[in-house]
């Protein structure tokens, strides 16, 4: 769901107006006059009815329950606005963290703490229940961001999970590039700038992810708009090759190296500028 405006997005990508969300917010505001807009959002999102069928269709995994919201009994609510699961964060680049925390919509009397893989995050509050911070991953691998809101009415904890990934630049006809992963589930991102009509090919060798000669990793290439240029292609310790592709647009292309079966290791990529 999104806020304000009460818009809900279906699993098929379509959206609809949701006047019942606005109605639930109005009921909660009447019950808790000190509630802020940010606090009301946290309250409604954290008092949903859990529904496993909605796990893939909404960020809450639940259904709006106005009754639960207006019956809030001094317990705090916390919500992680950004990033949201599943996320990918480049290693060495800061990511903005946004949190919402209030008690029945009222941000006063609530203490908020947050961590990234167990390391405390410094937070700045805006005064209405919105808190912001920043985290820069130093290593690749799984990453969990958690937040806990506390008050005299109890505590509430929320967490989101994703992956910190290395982002390597490569140049057509430049030096070979070796990418390395050190944690299970970690991918490697390789980017290059290309021009519309340019022809490239790619050789992958010295693969040490696992022991399979054919399928210890997959490699894919995405266009600048994020759509697929080369679909995930299995490769193993025997290496692999992406035959000549003509780039359809000018921009930054992404090569994704995805080790399989939680493998770690390295691979060497050589990108060629193929003449006419």
Short mmCIF file of N, CA and C in Angstrom, two decimals, residues 44-193:
data_model
loop_
_atom_site.label_atom_id
_atom_site.label_comp_id
_atom_site.label_asym_id
_atom_site.label_seq_id
_atom_site.Cartn_x
_atom_site.Cartn_y
_atom_site.Cartn_z
N UNK A 44 -1.84 1.90 11.13
CA UNK A 44 -2.64 1.09 10.22
C UNK A 44 -1.84 -0.06 9.62
N UNK A 45 -0.56 0.19 9.31
CA UNK A 45 0.25 -0.86 8.71
C UNK A 45 0.60 -1.96 9.70
N UNK A 46 0.69 -1.62 10.98
CA UNK A 46 1.11 -2.61 11.98
C UNK A 46 -0.06 -3.27 12.71
N UNK A 47 -1.28 -2.93 12.33
CA UNK A 47 -2.44 -3.57 12.96
C UNK A 47 -3.28 -4.33 11.93
N UNK A 48 -2.65 -4.74 10.84
CA UNK A 48 -3.36 -5.51 9.82
C UNK A 48 -3.62 -6.93 10.32
N UNK A 49 -4.55 -7.60 9.67
CA UNK A 49 -4.76 -9.05 9.88
C UNK A 49 -3.78 -9.80 8.99
N UNK A 50 -2.85 -10.57 9.56
CA UNK A 50 -1.90 -11.31 8.72
C UNK A 50 -2.61 -12.31 7.82
N UNK A 51 -2.26 -12.33 6.55
CA UNK A 51 -2.81 -13.26 5.57
C UNK A 51 -1.66 -13.78 4.70
N UNK A 52 -1.40 -15.07 4.79
CA UNK A 52 -0.28 -15.62 4.03
C UNK A 52 -0.47 -15.43 2.53
N UNK A 53 -1.71 -15.38 2.07
CA UNK A 53 -1.97 -15.20 0.64
C UNK A 53 -1.58 -13.81 0.17
N UNK A 54 -1.35 -12.88 1.10
CA UNK A 54 -0.99 -11.51 0.74
C UNK A 54 0.49 -11.23 0.89
N UNK A 55 1.27 -12.24 1.28
CA UNK A 55 2.70 -12.02 1.50
C UNK A 55 3.39 -11.45 0.27
N UNK A 56 3.04 -11.98 -0.90
CA UNK A 56 3.69 -11.53 -2.13
C UNK A 56 2.98 -10.35 -2.77
N UNK A 57 1.81 -9.98 -2.23
CA UNK A 57 1.01 -8.95 -2.87
C UNK A 57 1.10 -7.61 -2.16
N UNK A 58 1.59 -7.59 -0.93
CA UNK A 58 1.66 -6.34 -0.19
C UNK A 58 2.86 -6.36 0.75
N UNK A 59 3.32 -5.18 1.11
CA UNK A 59 4.48 -5.09 2.00
C UNK A 59 4.14 -5.49 3.42
N UNK A 60 2.86 -5.40 3.81
CA UNK A 60 2.47 -5.78 5.17
C UNK A 60 2.18 -7.28 5.30
N UNK A 61 1.82 -7.92 4.19
CA UNK A 61 1.40 -9.31 4.27
C UNK A 61 0.10 -9.46 5.04
N UNK A 62 -0.74 -8.44 5.02
CA UNK A 62 -1.98 -8.49 5.79
C UNK A 62 -3.07 -7.63 5.19
N UNK A 63 -4.24 -7.66 5.87
CA UNK A 63 -5.43 -6.94 5.41
C UNK A 63 -5.78 -5.87 6.43
N UNK A 64 -6.13 -4.69 5.95
CA UNK A 64 -6.49 -3.57 6.80
C UNK A 64 -7.54 -3.98 7.83
N UNK A 65 -7.33 -3.57 9.09
CA UNK A 65 -8.29 -3.87 10.16
C UNK A 65 -8.49 -2.60 10.97
N UNK A 66 -9.53 -1.84 10.64
CA UNK A 66 -9.80 -0.59 11.34
C UNK A 66 -10.12 -0.82 12.80
N UNK A 67 -10.77 -1.92 13.12
CA UNK A 67 -11.13 -2.22 14.50
C UNK A 67 -9.88 -2.38 15.37
N UNK A 68 -8.88 -3.09 14.83
CA UNK A 68 -7.64 -3.27 15.58
C UNK A 68 -6.94 -1.93 15.77
N UNK A 69 -7.00 -1.09 14.76
CA UNK A 69 -6.33 0.21 14.86
C UNK A 69 -6.95 1.08 15.94
N UNK A 70 -8.27 1.19 15.98
CA UNK A 70 -8.91 2.08 16.96
C UNK A 70 -8.90 1.49 18.37
N UNK A 71 -8.61 0.19 18.49
CA UNK A 71 -8.50 -0.44 19.81
C UNK A 71 -7.05 -0.50 20.31
N UNK A 72 -6.17 0.23 19.67
CA UNK A 72 -4.77 0.30 20.11
C UNK A 72 -4.73 0.69 21.58
N UNK A 73 -3.96 -0.05 22.37
CA UNK A 73 -3.96 0.16 23.82
C UNK A 73 -2.58 0.59 24.32
N UNK A 74 -2.12 1.74 23.84
CA UNK A 74 -0.86 2.35 24.29
C UNK A 74 0.38 1.61 23.83
N UNK A 75 0.24 0.56 23.03
CA UNK A 75 1.41 -0.13 22.51
C UNK A 75 1.98 0.65 21.33
N UNK A 76 3.30 0.69 21.19
CA UNK A 76 3.90 1.42 20.07
C UNK A 76 3.85 0.60 18.78
N UNK A 77 4.02 1.29 17.66
CA UNK A 77 4.12 0.64 16.36
C UNK A 77 5.34 1.21 15.63
N UNK A 78 6.08 0.33 14.96
CA UNK A 78 7.23 0.77 14.17
C UNK A 78 7.11 0.18 12.77
N UNK A 79 7.53 0.96 11.78
CA UNK A 79 7.47 0.52 10.39
C UNK A 79 8.74 0.99 9.68
N UNK A 80 9.33 0.11 8.88
CA UNK A 80 10.50 0.47 8.09
C UNK A 80 10.02 0.85 6.70
N UNK A 81 10.10 2.14 6.43
CA UNK A 81 9.61 2.67 5.16
C UNK A 81 10.59 2.38 4.03
N UNK A 82 11.87 2.49 4.33
CA UNK A 82 12.92 2.23 3.32
C UNK A 82 14.20 1.84 4.04
N UNK A 83 14.92 0.85 3.46
CA UNK A 83 14.57 0.06 2.28
C UNK A 83 13.54 -1.01 2.65
N UNK A 84 12.94 -1.63 1.67
CA UNK A 84 11.98 -2.69 1.91
C UNK A 84 12.48 -4.00 1.31
N UNK A 85 12.11 -5.10 1.94
CA UNK A 85 12.55 -6.42 1.49
C UNK A 85 11.90 -6.77 0.14
N UNK A 86 12.67 -7.50 -0.68
CA UNK A 86 14.11 -7.77 -0.62
C UNK A 86 14.86 -6.64 -1.32
N UNK A 87 15.93 -6.17 -0.73
CA UNK A 87 16.66 -5.05 -1.31
C UNK A 87 18.09 -5.47 -1.64
N UNK A 88 18.70 -4.71 -2.53
CA UNK A 88 20.12 -4.88 -2.85
C UNK A 88 20.81 -3.53 -2.68
N UNK A 89 21.88 -3.51 -1.90
CA UNK A 89 22.61 -2.29 -1.60
C UNK A 89 24.04 -2.45 -2.07
N UNK A 90 24.56 -1.54 -2.90
CA UNK A 90 25.96 -1.64 -3.32
C UNK A 90 26.91 -1.45 -2.15
N UNK A 91 27.92 -2.28 -2.05
CA UNK A 91 28.94 -2.14 -1.02
C UNK A 91 29.65 -0.80 -1.21
N UNK A 92 29.86 -0.10 -0.09
CA UNK A 92 30.57 1.17 -0.12
C UNK A 92 29.74 2.38 -0.46
N UNK A 93 28.43 2.18 -0.74
CA UNK A 93 27.56 3.30 -1.06
C UNK A 93 26.52 3.46 0.04
N UNK A 94 26.29 4.70 0.53
CA UNK A 94 25.31 4.89 1.61
C UNK A 94 23.89 4.65 1.13
N UNK A 95 23.09 4.07 1.99
CA UNK A 95 21.67 3.87 1.69
C UNK A 95 20.86 4.60 2.76
N UNK A 96 19.83 5.27 2.35
CA UNK A 96 18.97 6.01 3.26
C UNK A 96 18.00 5.04 3.94
N UNK A 97 17.88 5.17 5.26
CA UNK A 97 16.95 4.36 6.03
C UNK A 97 15.86 5.29 6.57
N UNK A 98 14.60 4.94 6.34
CA UNK A 98 13.46 5.73 6.83
C UNK A 98 12.59 4.85 7.72
N UNK A 99 12.28 5.34 8.90
CA UNK A 99 11.51 4.59 9.88
C UNK A 99 10.33 5.44 10.36
N UNK A 100 9.25 4.76 10.70
CA UNK A 100 8.09 5.41 11.31
C UNK A 100 7.87 4.79 12.68
N UNK A 101 7.64 5.61 13.70
CA UNK A 101 7.41 5.09 15.05
C UNK A 101 6.45 6.01 15.79
N UNK A 102 5.46 5.40 16.42
CA UNK A 102 4.48 6.16 17.20
C UNK A 102 3.77 5.19 18.14
N UNK A 103 2.98 5.76 19.03
CA UNK A 103 2.17 4.96 19.95
C UNK A 103 0.72 5.32 19.70
N UNK A 104 0.01 4.41 19.06
CA UNK A 104 -1.38 4.68 18.67
C UNK A 104 -1.46 5.97 17.84
N UNK A 105 -0.48 6.14 16.98
CA UNK A 105 -0.45 7.30 16.11
C UNK A 105 0.23 8.52 16.67
N UNK A 106 0.49 8.54 17.98
CA UNK A 106 1.11 9.68 18.64
C UNK A 106 2.61 9.42 18.82
N UNK A 107 3.48 10.25 18.23
CA UNK A 107 4.91 9.98 18.30
C UNK A 107 5.55 10.30 19.65
N UNK A 108 4.85 11.01 20.51
CA UNK A 108 5.45 11.37 21.80
C UNK A 108 5.54 10.16 22.71
N UNK A 109 6.58 10.14 23.52
CA UNK A 109 6.75 9.06 24.48
C UNK A 109 7.25 7.76 23.90
N UNK A 110 7.78 7.81 22.68
CA UNK A 110 8.27 6.60 22.02
C UNK A 110 9.77 6.73 21.80
N UNK A 111 10.52 5.70 22.20
CA UNK A 111 11.96 5.64 21.93
C UNK A 111 12.21 4.66 20.79
N UNK A 112 13.07 5.04 19.86
CA UNK A 112 13.31 4.21 18.68
C UNK A 112 14.80 3.91 18.56
N UNK A 113 15.10 2.64 18.34
CA UNK A 113 16.48 2.22 18.04
C UNK A 113 16.46 1.38 16.77
N UNK A 114 17.60 1.36 16.07
CA UNK A 114 17.70 0.59 14.84
C UNK A 114 19.11 0.04 14.70
N UNK A 115 19.20 -1.08 13.99
CA UNK A 115 20.48 -1.74 13.76
C UNK A 115 20.56 -2.24 12.33
N UNK A 116 21.79 -2.33 11.81
CA UNK A 116 22.07 -2.96 10.52
C UNK A 116 23.09 -4.05 10.78
N UNK A 117 22.64 -5.31 10.64
CA UNK A 117 23.48 -6.47 10.98
C UNK A 117 24.10 -6.34 12.36
N UNK A 118 23.29 -5.87 13.31
CA UNK A 118 23.74 -5.77 14.70
C UNK A 118 24.47 -4.50 15.05
N UNK A 119 24.80 -3.66 14.05
CA UNK A 119 25.49 -2.40 14.32
C UNK A 119 24.46 -1.28 14.48
N UNK A 120 24.55 -0.50 15.57
CA UNK A 120 23.56 0.57 15.80
C UNK A 120 23.58 1.62 14.69
N UNK A 121 22.39 2.11 14.36
CA UNK A 121 22.25 3.18 13.38
C UNK A 121 21.92 4.48 14.10
N UNK A 122 22.59 5.55 13.72
CA UNK A 122 22.26 6.87 14.24
C UNK A 122 21.01 7.38 13.52
N UNK A 123 20.03 7.88 14.28
CA UNK A 123 18.77 8.31 13.71
C UNK A 123 18.50 9.78 14.04
N UNK A 124 17.84 10.46 13.11
CA UNK A 124 17.40 11.83 13.34
C UNK A 124 15.89 11.86 13.20
N UNK A 125 15.19 12.40 14.20
CA UNK A 125 13.74 12.46 14.18
C UNK A 125 13.23 13.80 13.68
N UNK A 126 12.12 13.76 12.98
CA UNK A 126 11.53 14.99 12.44
C UNK A 126 10.52 15.60 13.40
N UNK A 127 10.09 14.80 14.39
CA UNK A 127 9.14 15.30 15.37
C UNK A 127 7.74 14.76 15.20
N UNK A 128 7.44 14.20 14.02
CA UNK A 128 6.09 13.69 13.77
C UNK A 128 6.05 12.17 13.70
N UNK A 129 7.18 11.51 14.05
CA UNK A 129 7.22 10.05 13.99
C UNK A 129 8.08 9.51 12.87
N UNK A 130 8.60 10.40 12.01
CA UNK A 130 9.49 9.98 10.94
C UNK A 130 10.94 10.13 11.38
N UNK A 131 11.71 9.06 11.21
CA UNK A 131 13.13 9.06 11.56
C UNK A 131 13.93 8.65 10.34
N UNK A 132 15.11 9.25 10.18
CA UNK A 132 15.96 8.91 9.06
C UNK A 132 17.37 8.61 9.55
N UNK A 133 18.06 7.80 8.80
CA UNK A 133 19.45 7.46 9.08
C UNK A 133 20.11 6.99 7.81
N UNK A 134 21.35 6.57 7.91
CA UNK A 134 22.11 6.14 6.75
C UNK A 134 23.03 5.01 7.16
N UNK A 135 23.22 4.08 6.24
CA UNK A 135 24.10 2.95 6.49
C UNK A 135 24.90 2.65 5.23
N UNK A 136 26.20 2.44 5.40
CA UNK A 136 27.07 2.12 4.28
C UNK A 136 27.69 0.75 4.51
N UNK A 137 27.26 -0.29 3.79
CA UNK A 137 27.84 -1.62 3.99
C UNK A 137 29.29 -1.67 3.54
N UNK A 138 30.13 -2.26 4.38
CA UNK A 138 31.55 -2.37 4.05
C UNK A 138 31.89 -3.68 3.37
N UNK A 139 31.05 -4.70 3.55
CA UNK A 139 31.28 -6.00 2.95
C UNK A 139 30.01 -6.50 2.31
N UNK A 140 30.15 -7.43 1.38
CA UNK A 140 29.00 -8.00 0.72
C UNK A 140 28.38 -9.12 1.54
N UNK A 141 27.15 -9.48 1.19
CA UNK A 141 26.47 -10.59 1.85
C UNK A 141 25.10 -10.20 2.38
N UNK A 142 24.43 -11.12 3.07
CA UNK A 142 23.10 -10.85 3.61
C UNK A 142 23.12 -9.68 4.58
N UNK A 143 22.06 -8.90 4.56
CA UNK A 143 21.97 -7.71 5.42
C UNK A 143 20.56 -7.61 5.98
N UNK A 144 20.47 -7.43 7.29
CA UNK A 144 19.19 -7.26 7.96
C UNK A 144 19.17 -5.93 8.69
N UNK A 145 18.16 -5.13 8.43
CA UNK A 145 17.94 -3.87 9.14
C UNK A 145 16.74 -4.06 10.04
N UNK A 146 16.90 -3.78 11.33
CA UNK A 146 15.82 -3.97 12.29
C UNK A 146 15.60 -2.69 13.08
N UNK A 147 14.39 -2.49 13.54
CA UNK A 147 14.04 -1.30 14.32
C UNK A 147 13.11 -1.73 15.45
N UNK A 148 13.28 -1.09 16.61
CA UNK A 148 12.45 -1.38 17.77
C UNK A 148 11.94 -0.08 18.37
N UNK A 149 10.63 0.02 18.51
CA UNK A 149 10.00 1.16 19.17
C UNK A 149 9.59 0.73 20.58
N UNK A 150 9.89 1.56 21.57
CA UNK A 150 9.58 1.22 22.96
C UNK A 150 8.83 2.37 23.62
N UNK A 151 7.90 2.01 24.49
CA UNK A 151 7.18 2.99 25.30
C UNK A 151 6.73 2.28 26.56
N UNK A 152 6.04 3.00 27.43
CA UNK A 152 5.57 2.35 28.66
C UNK A 152 4.46 1.34 28.37
N UNK A 153 4.02 1.30 27.09
CA UNK A 153 3.00 0.32 26.73
C UNK A 153 3.55 -0.95 26.13
N UNK A 154 4.90 -1.03 25.98
CA UNK A 154 5.50 -2.24 25.44
C UNK A 154 6.50 -1.91 24.34
N UNK A 155 6.76 -2.88 23.49
CA UNK A 155 7.71 -2.70 22.39
C UNK A 155 7.13 -3.29 21.11
N UNK A 156 7.66 -2.83 19.99
CA UNK A 156 7.31 -3.38 18.69
C UNK A 156 8.58 -3.41 17.85
N UNK A 157 8.82 -4.52 17.15
CA UNK A 157 10.03 -4.68 16.35
C UNK A 157 9.66 -5.06 14.93
N UNK A 158 10.39 -4.50 14.00
CA UNK A 158 10.19 -4.78 12.58
C UNK A 158 11.56 -4.93 11.94
N UNK A 159 11.71 -5.83 10.98
CA UNK A 159 12.97 -5.99 10.29
C UNK A 159 12.73 -6.23 8.81
N UNK A 160 13.73 -5.88 8.00
CA UNK A 160 13.71 -6.13 6.56
C UNK A 160 15.06 -6.73 6.19
N UNK A 161 15.06 -7.53 5.13
CA UNK A 161 16.27 -8.24 4.75
C UNK A 161 16.60 -8.02 3.29
N UNK A 162 17.88 -8.07 2.99
CA UNK A 162 18.34 -7.93 1.63
C UNK A 162 19.79 -8.36 1.52
N UNK A 163 20.49 -7.82 0.55
CA UNK A 163 21.87 -8.22 0.29
C UNK A 163 22.71 -6.99 -0.04
N UNK A 164 23.90 -6.95 0.53
CA UNK A 164 24.89 -5.96 0.13
C UNK A 164 25.75 -6.58 -0.97
N UNK A 165 25.87 -5.89 -2.08
CA UNK A 165 26.54 -6.47 -3.24
C UNK A 165 27.65 -5.54 -3.73
N UNK A 166 28.68 -6.15 -4.28
CA UNK A 166 29.77 -5.38 -4.87
C UNK A 166 29.35 -4.86 -6.24
N UNK A 167 29.78 -3.66 -6.55
CA UNK A 167 29.47 -3.04 -7.84
C UNK A 167 30.79 -2.69 -8.52
N UNK A 168 31.12 -3.42 -9.59
CA UNK A 168 32.40 -3.24 -10.27
C UNK A 168 32.19 -2.59 -11.63
N UNK A 169 33.06 -1.66 -12.03
CA UNK A 169 33.00 -1.11 -13.39
C UNK A 169 33.91 -1.92 -14.33
N UNK A 170 33.50 -2.03 -15.58
CA UNK A 170 34.32 -2.68 -16.60
C UNK A 170 34.18 -1.88 -17.89
N UNK A 171 35.20 -1.95 -18.74
CA UNK A 171 35.22 -1.18 -19.98
C UNK A 171 35.39 -2.12 -21.17
N UNK A 172 34.56 -1.97 -22.21
CA UNK A 172 34.78 -2.78 -23.42
C UNK A 172 36.20 -2.61 -23.95
N UNK A 173 36.87 -3.73 -24.22
CA UNK A 173 38.26 -3.76 -24.68
C UNK A 173 39.25 -3.26 -23.63
N UNK A 174 38.78 -3.16 -22.38
CA UNK A 174 39.67 -2.79 -21.30
C UNK A 174 40.26 -4.03 -20.65
N UNK A 175 40.87 -3.86 -19.49
CA UNK A 175 41.51 -4.97 -18.79
C UNK A 175 40.47 -5.95 -18.26
N UNK A 176 40.81 -7.25 -18.19
CA UNK A 176 39.91 -8.22 -17.56
C UNK A 176 39.62 -7.82 -16.11
N UNK A 177 38.44 -8.16 -15.63
CA UNK A 177 38.01 -7.80 -14.29
C UNK A 177 37.69 -9.06 -13.51
N UNK A 178 38.25 -9.21 -12.32
CA UNK A 178 37.93 -10.33 -11.43
C UNK A 178 36.98 -9.85 -10.35
N UNK A 179 35.83 -10.53 -10.24
CA UNK A 179 34.84 -10.21 -9.21
C UNK A 179 34.87 -11.32 -8.17
N UNK A 180 34.63 -10.94 -6.92
CA UNK A 180 34.72 -11.89 -5.81
C UNK A 180 33.52 -11.74 -4.89
N UNK A 181 32.98 -12.86 -4.42
CA UNK A 181 31.97 -12.84 -3.37
C UNK A 181 32.50 -13.63 -2.18
N UNK A 182 32.13 -13.19 -0.98
CA UNK A 182 32.66 -13.81 0.23
C UNK A 182 31.60 -14.33 1.17
N UNK A 183 30.32 -14.13 0.83
CA UNK A 183 29.23 -14.57 1.71
C UNK A 183 28.16 -15.28 0.90
N UNK A 184 27.54 -16.28 1.50
CA UNK A 184 26.45 -17.01 0.84
C UNK A 184 25.34 -16.05 0.46
N UNK A 185 24.83 -16.20 -0.74
CA UNK A 185 23.74 -15.35 -1.21
C UNK A 185 24.18 -14.03 -1.81
N UNK A 186 25.48 -13.77 -1.81
CA UNK A 186 25.98 -12.51 -2.35
C UNK A 186 26.15 -12.61 -3.86
N UNK A 187 25.68 -11.59 -4.58
CA UNK A 187 25.90 -11.47 -6.01
C UNK A 187 26.97 -10.42 -6.28
N UNK A 188 27.43 -10.35 -7.50
CA UNK A 188 28.35 -9.30 -7.92
C UNK A 188 27.72 -8.56 -9.10
N UNK A 189 27.76 -7.24 -9.04
CA UNK A 189 27.23 -6.39 -10.12
C UNK A 189 28.38 -5.75 -10.85
N UNK A 190 28.34 -5.84 -12.18
CA UNK A 190 29.37 -5.25 -13.03
C UNK A 190 28.66 -4.32 -14.01
N UNK A 191 29.13 -3.08 -14.11
CA UNK A 191 28.47 -2.12 -14.99
C UNK A 191 29.43 -1.62 -16.07
N UNK A 192 28.86 -1.30 -17.22
CA UNK A 192 29.64 -0.68 -18.28
C UNK A 192 28.76 0.29 -19.06
N UNK A 193 29.39 1.30 -19.61
CA UNK A 193 28.68 2.28 -20.43
C UNK A 193 28.76 1.85 -21.89
#
